């Protein structure tokens, strides 16, 4: 079974209480159980993690490379300025692994500073704006690509 690390950056442990009008009512635990269930349906071994610590997030991206795991990554605010996360994400995709950038909200429709992702250019693709469902769509795209789906078919 293919392994997928579902990695969540800073403040995503506050889901449910943090700006629910933007991020929804689901907690990180809700996201974890929904995402793990979708993974099982897609025959993916999903491991959901969250950290507020940039160094820990980097170590998980390095782990993905070293253990040959694909990645679904919500870099949260790191999306917009962390070249360190960008460089670690690049190591995943240059190793031939898939990395899908996800966002609960649609950053392009929010403040100007959110409209640029430094990670997007090194990701396999991006899903944003569908709440927790962004993670389901990311896993489906990943499973389709792993199943030999043609580019554009995922
Ligand atoms: C986010 C969007 C980011 O701009 C923000 O900093 C987050 C969450 C999202 O999932 O919508 O923390 O990545």
PDB file of C-alpha atoms and ligand atoms in Angstrom:
ATOM      1  CA  UNK A   1       0.000   0.000   0.000  1.00  0.00           C
ATOM      2  CA  UNK A   2       1.376   3.446  -0.909  1.00  0.00           C
ATOM      3  CA  UNK A   3       2.051   5.698   2.089  1.00  0.00           C
ATOM      4  CA  UNK A   4       0.959   9.333   2.237  1.00  0.00           C
ATOM      5  CA  UNK A   5       2.054  11.825   4.884  1.00  0.00           C
ATOM      6  CA  UNK A   6      -0.654  14.471   5.307  1.00  0.00           C
ATOM      7  CA  UNK A   7       1.288  17.341   6.830  1.00  0.00           C
ATOM      8  CA  UNK A   8      -0.278  20.438   8.347  1.00  0.00           C
ATOM      9  CA  UNK A   9       1.565  23.596   9.333  1.00  0.00           C
ATOM     10  CA  UNK A  10       1.113  26.284  11.963  1.00  0.00           C
ATOM     11  CA  UNK A  11      -2.215  27.150  13.566  1.00  0.00           C
ATOM     12  CA  UNK A  12      -4.025  24.226  11.938  1.00  0.00           C
ATOM     13  CA  UNK A  13      -4.167  22.578  15.366  1.00  0.00           C
ATOM     14  CA  UNK A  14      -6.613  25.391  16.180  1.00  0.00           C
ATOM     15  CA  UNK A  15      -9.163  24.309  13.576  1.00  0.00           C
ATOM     16  CA  UNK A  16     -12.695  24.508  14.915  1.00  0.00           C
ATOM     17  CA  UNK A  17     -11.972  27.556  17.082  1.00  0.00           C
ATOM     18  CA  UNK A  18      -9.833  29.552  14.629  1.00  0.00           C
ATOM     19  CA  UNK A  19     -11.877  31.837  12.357  1.00  0.00           C
ATOM     20  CA  UNK A  20     -14.589  29.209  11.687  1.00  0.00           C
ATOM     21  CA  UNK A  21     -16.201  31.534   9.136  1.00  0.00           C
ATOM     22  CA  UNK A  22     -13.073  30.997   7.014  1.00  0.00           C
ATOM     23  CA  UNK A  23     -11.806  27.557   8.013  1.00  0.00           C
ATOM     24  CA  UNK A  24     -15.071  25.853   9.021  1.00  0.00           C
ATOM     25  CA  UNK A  25     -16.185  24.079  12.184  1.00  0.00           C
ATOM     26  CA  UNK A  26     -14.211  20.862  11.751  1.00  0.00           C
ATOM     27  CA  UNK A  27     -11.399  20.290  14.241  1.00  0.00           C
ATOM     28  CA  UNK A  28      -8.012  18.790  13.429  1.00  0.00           C
ATOM     29  CA  UNK A  29      -9.319  15.500  14.884  1.00  0.00           C
ATOM     30  CA  UNK A  30     -12.315  15.668  12.493  1.00  0.00           C
ATOM     31  CA  UNK A  31      -9.900  16.335   9.623  1.00  0.00           C
ATOM     32  CA  UNK A  32      -7.702  13.443  10.766  1.00  0.00           C
ATOM     33  CA  UNK A  33     -10.510  10.895  10.918  1.00  0.00           C
ATOM     34  CA  UNK A  34     -12.100  12.032   7.626  1.00  0.00           C
ATOM     35  CA  UNK A  35      -8.753  12.023   5.815  1.00  0.00           C
ATOM     36  CA  UNK A  36      -7.722   8.643   7.214  1.00  0.00           C
ATOM     37  CA  UNK A  37     -11.083   7.213   6.103  1.00  0.00           C
ATOM     38  CA  UNK A  38     -10.748   8.624   2.581  1.00  0.00           C
ATOM     39  CA  UNK A  39      -7.248   7.181   2.440  1.00  0.00           C
ATOM     40  CA  UNK A  40      -8.543   3.731   3.370  1.00  0.00           C
ATOM     41  CA  UNK A  41     -11.220   3.943   0.643  1.00  0.00           C
ATOM     42  CA  UNK A  42      -8.468   4.782  -1.859  1.00  0.00           C
ATOM     43  CA  UNK A  43      -6.140   2.044  -0.545  1.00  0.00           C
ATOM     44  CA  UNK A  44      -3.664   4.654   0.713  1.00  0.00           C
ATOM     45  CA  UNK A  45      -1.933   4.368   4.080  1.00  0.00           C
ATOM     46  CA  UNK A  46      -2.473   7.899   5.408  1.00  0.00           C
ATOM     47  CA  UNK A  47      -0.636   9.445   8.366  1.00  0.00           C
ATOM     48  CA  UNK A  48      -2.010  12.869   9.409  1.00  0.00           C
ATOM     49  CA  UNK A  49       0.280  15.199  11.379  1.00  0.00           C
ATOM     50  CA  UNK A  50       0.298  18.851  12.455  1.00  0.00           C
ATOM     51  CA  UNK A  51       3.035  21.094  13.795  1.00  0.00           C
ATOM     52  CA  UNK A  52       3.576  24.750  14.585  1.00  0.00           C
ATOM     53  CA  UNK A  53       7.331  24.191  14.250  1.00  0.00           C
ATOM     54  CA  UNK A  54       9.016  24.822  10.888  1.00  0.00           C
ATOM     55  CA  UNK A  55      11.963  22.532  11.751  1.00  0.00           C
ATOM     56  CA  UNK A  56       9.606  19.646  12.536  1.00  0.00           C
ATOM     57  CA  UNK A  57       7.755  20.164   9.264  1.00  0.00           C
ATOM     58  CA  UNK A  58      11.084  20.091   7.408  1.00  0.00           C
ATOM     59  CA  UNK A  59      12.041  16.839   9.166  1.00  0.00           C
ATOM     60  CA  UNK A  60       8.756  15.240   8.075  1.00  0.00           C
ATOM     61  CA  UNK A  61       9.365  16.275   4.462  1.00  0.00           C
ATOM     62  CA  UNK A  62      12.870  14.772   4.680  1.00  0.00           C
ATOM     63  CA  UNK A  63      11.295  11.617   6.162  1.00  0.00           C
ATOM     64  CA  UNK A  64       8.922  11.439   3.183  1.00  0.00           C
ATOM     65  CA  UNK A  65      11.929  11.411   0.828  1.00  0.00           C
ATOM     66  CA  UNK A  66      13.876   8.879   2.880  1.00  0.00           C
ATOM     67  CA  UNK A  67      10.939   6.476   3.360  1.00  0.00           C
ATOM     68  CA  UNK A  68       9.393   6.970  -0.126  1.00  0.00           C
ATOM     69  CA  UNK A  69       6.084   8.430   1.078  1.00  0.00           C
ATOM     70  CA  UNK A  70       3.947  10.791  -0.984  1.00  0.00           C
ATOM     71  CA  UNK A  71       2.806  14.027   0.642  1.00  0.00           C
ATOM     72  CA  UNK A  72      -0.340  16.103   1.002  1.00  0.00           C
ATOM     73  CA  UNK A  73       0.897  19.390   2.448  1.00  0.00           C
ATOM     74  CA  UNK A  74      -0.994  22.293   3.950  1.00  0.00           C
ATOM     75  CA  UNK A  75       1.920  24.616   4.736  1.00  0.00           C
ATOM     76  CA  UNK A  76      -0.495  27.166   6.274  1.00  0.00           C
ATOM     77  CA  UNK A  77       1.246  30.558   6.646  1.00  0.00           C
ATOM     78  CA  UNK A  78       4.593  28.994   5.617  1.00  0.00           C
ATOM     79  CA  UNK A  79       3.035  28.789   2.144  1.00  0.00           C
ATOM     80  CA  UNK A  80       3.645  32.455   1.617  1.00  0.00           C
ATOM     81  CA  UNK A  81       7.207  32.979   2.800  1.00  0.00           C
ATOM     82  CA  UNK A  82       9.122  29.834   3.804  1.00  0.00           C
ATOM     83  CA  UNK A  83      11.830  29.075   1.280  1.00  0.00           C
ATOM     84  CA  UNK A  84      12.976  26.335   3.674  1.00  0.00           C
ATOM     85  CA  UNK A  85       9.622  24.532   3.314  1.00  0.00           C
ATOM     86  CA  UNK A  86       9.751  25.175  -0.428  1.00  0.00           C
ATOM     87  CA  UNK A  87      13.226  23.631  -0.682  1.00  0.00           C
ATOM     88  CA  UNK A  88      12.187  20.582   1.387  1.00  0.00           C
ATOM     89  CA  UNK A  89       9.032  20.150  -0.725  1.00  0.00           C
ATOM     90  CA  UNK A  90      11.211  20.311  -3.858  1.00  0.00           C
ATOM     91  CA  UNK A  91      13.232  17.364  -2.545  1.00  0.00           C
ATOM     92  CA  UNK A  92      10.014  15.308  -2.408  1.00  0.00           C
ATOM     93  CA  UNK A  93       8.994  15.952  -5.998  1.00  0.00           C
ATOM     94  CA  UNK A  94      12.508  15.720  -7.434  1.00  0.00           C
ATOM     95  CA  UNK A  95      12.732  12.288  -5.754  1.00  0.00           C
ATOM     96  CA  UNK A  96       9.850  11.239  -8.004  1.00  0.00           C
ATOM     97  CA  UNK A  97       7.248  11.357  -5.224  1.00  0.00           C
ATOM     98  CA  UNK A  98       3.958  13.238  -5.436  1.00  0.00           C
ATOM     99  CA  UNK A  99       3.279  16.319  -3.325  1.00  0.00           C
ATOM    100  CA  UNK A 100      -0.141  17.971  -3.393  1.00  0.00           C
ATOM    101  CA  UNK A 101      -0.408  21.426  -1.792  1.00  0.00           C
ATOM    102  CA  UNK A 102      -3.784  21.874  -0.093  1.00  0.00           C
ATOM    103  CA  UNK A 103      -5.647  24.735   1.516  1.00  0.00           C
ATOM    104  CA  UNK A 104      -8.967  24.794   3.309  1.00  0.00           C
ATOM    105  CA  UNK A 105      -9.686  28.349   2.188  1.00  0.00           C
ATOM    106  CA  UNK A 106      -8.973  29.869  -1.204  1.00  0.00           C
ATOM    107  CA  UNK A 107      -5.928  32.038  -0.481  1.00  0.00           C
ATOM    108  CA  UNK A 108      -6.233  33.756  -3.871  1.00  0.00           C
ATOM    109  CA  UNK A 109      -9.564  35.232  -2.762  1.00  0.00           C
ATOM    110  CA  UNK A 110      -8.199  36.658   0.498  1.00  0.00           C
ATOM    111  CA  UNK A 111      -5.542  39.185   1.559  1.00  0.00           C
ATOM    112  CA  UNK A 112      -2.916  40.058  -1.076  1.00  0.00           C
ATOM    113  CA  UNK A 113      -0.063  38.426   0.864  1.00  0.00           C
ATOM    114  CA  UNK A 114      -1.857  35.071   0.578  1.00  0.00           C
ATOM    115  CA  UNK A 115      -2.076  35.185  -3.194  1.00  0.00           C
ATOM    116  CA  UNK A 116       1.493  33.961  -3.628  1.00  0.00           C
ATOM    117  CA  UNK A 117       2.649  30.460  -2.698  1.00  0.00           C
ATOM    118  CA  UNK A 118       6.377  29.812  -2.655  1.00  0.00           C
ATOM    119  CA  UNK A 119       5.580  26.066  -2.495  1.00  0.00           C
ATOM    120  CA  UNK A 120       3.248  25.855  -5.486  1.00  0.00           C
ATOM    121  CA  UNK A 121       6.011  25.869  -8.101  1.00  0.00           C
ATOM    122  CA  UNK A 122       7.549  22.683  -6.696  1.00  0.00           C
ATOM    123  CA  UNK A 123       4.264  20.849  -5.959  1.00  0.00           C
ATOM    124  CA  UNK A 124       2.728  18.258  -8.242  1.00  0.00           C
ATOM    125  CA  UNK A 125      -0.512  20.249  -7.998  1.00  0.00           C
ATOM    126  CA  UNK A 126      -2.654  22.349  -5.684  1.00  0.00           C
ATOM    127  CA  UNK A 127      -6.203  22.038  -4.296  1.00  0.00           C
ATOM    128  CA  UNK A 128      -7.671  25.030  -2.449  1.00  0.00           C
ATOM    129  CA  UNK A 129     -10.975  26.415  -1.296  1.00  0.00           C
ATOM    130  CA  UNK A 130     -13.052  23.339  -0.503  1.00  0.00           C
ATOM    131  CA  UNK A 131     -12.614  23.143   3.262  1.00  0.00           C
ATOM    132  CA  UNK A 132     -11.796  19.665   4.570  1.00  0.00           C
ATOM    133  CA  UNK A 133     -12.924  18.340   1.189  1.00  0.00           C
ATOM    134  CA  UNK A 134      -9.694  19.814  -0.277  1.00  0.00           C
ATOM    135  CA  UNK A 135      -7.918  16.883   1.408  1.00  0.00           C
ATOM    136  CA  UNK A 136     -10.281  14.323  -0.166  1.00  0.00           C
ATOM    137  CA  UNK A 137      -9.753  15.863  -3.604  1.00  0.00           C
ATOM    138  CA  UNK A 138      -5.974  15.869  -3.064  1.00  0.00           C
ATOM    139  CA  UNK A 139      -5.977  12.178  -2.088  1.00  0.00           C
ATOM    140  CA  UNK A 140      -8.180  11.299  -5.063  1.00  0.00           C
ATOM    141  CA  UNK A 141      -5.825  13.142  -7.434  1.00  0.00           C
ATOM    142  CA  UNK A 142      -2.861  11.405  -5.869  1.00  0.00           C
ATOM    143  CA  UNK A 143      -4.505   7.960  -6.105  1.00  0.00           C
ATOM    144  CA  UNK A 144      -5.450   8.601  -9.734  1.00  0.00           C
ATOM    145  CA  UNK A 145      -1.894   9.588 -10.590  1.00  0.00           C
ATOM    146  CA  UNK A 146      -0.478   6.568  -8.755  1.00  0.00           C
ATOM    147  CA  UNK A 147      -2.945   4.374 -10.600  1.00  0.00           C
ATOM    148  CA  UNK A 148      -1.455   5.538 -13.870  1.00  0.00           C
ATOM    149  CA  UNK A 149      -3.949   8.308 -14.569  1.00  0.00           C
ATOM    150  CA  UNK A 150      -2.779  10.533 -17.389  1.00  0.00           C
ATOM    151  CA  UNK A 151      -1.779  14.123 -16.590  1.00  0.00           C
ATOM    152  CA  UNK A 152      -4.990  16.133 -16.649  1.00  0.00           C
ATOM    153  CA  UNK A 153      -7.131  13.092 -15.874  1.00  0.00           C
ATOM    154  CA  UNK A 154      -6.815  13.379 -12.104  1.00  0.00           C
TER     155      UNK A 154
HETATM  156  C1  LIG B   1      -4.383  28.045   4.829  1.00  0.00           C
HETATM  157  C2  LIG B   1      -4.294  29.407   4.124  1.00  0.00           C
HETATM  158  C3  LIG B   1      -3.104  30.197   4.635  1.00  0.00           C
HETATM  159  O1  LIG B   1      -3.057  31.473   3.995  1.00  0.00           O
HETATM  160  C4  LIG B   1      -3.205  30.417   6.124  1.00  0.00           C
HETATM  161  O2  LIG B   1      -2.046  31.065   6.604  1.00  0.00           O
HETATM  162  C5  LIG B   1      -3.481  29.170   6.896  1.00  0.00           C
HETATM  163  C6  LIG B   1      -4.391  28.178   6.334  1.00  0.00           C
HETATM  164  C7  LIG B   1      -5.650  27.281   4.415  1.00  0.00           C
HETATM  165  O3  LIG B   1      -5.683  26.070   4.633  1.00  0.00           O
HETATM  166  O4  LIG B   1      -6.609  27.878   3.932  1.00  0.00           O
HETATM  167  O5  LIG B   1      -3.035  29.017   8.018  1.00  0.00           O
HETATM  168  O6  LIG B   1      -3.251  27.271   4.424  1.00  0.00           O
END
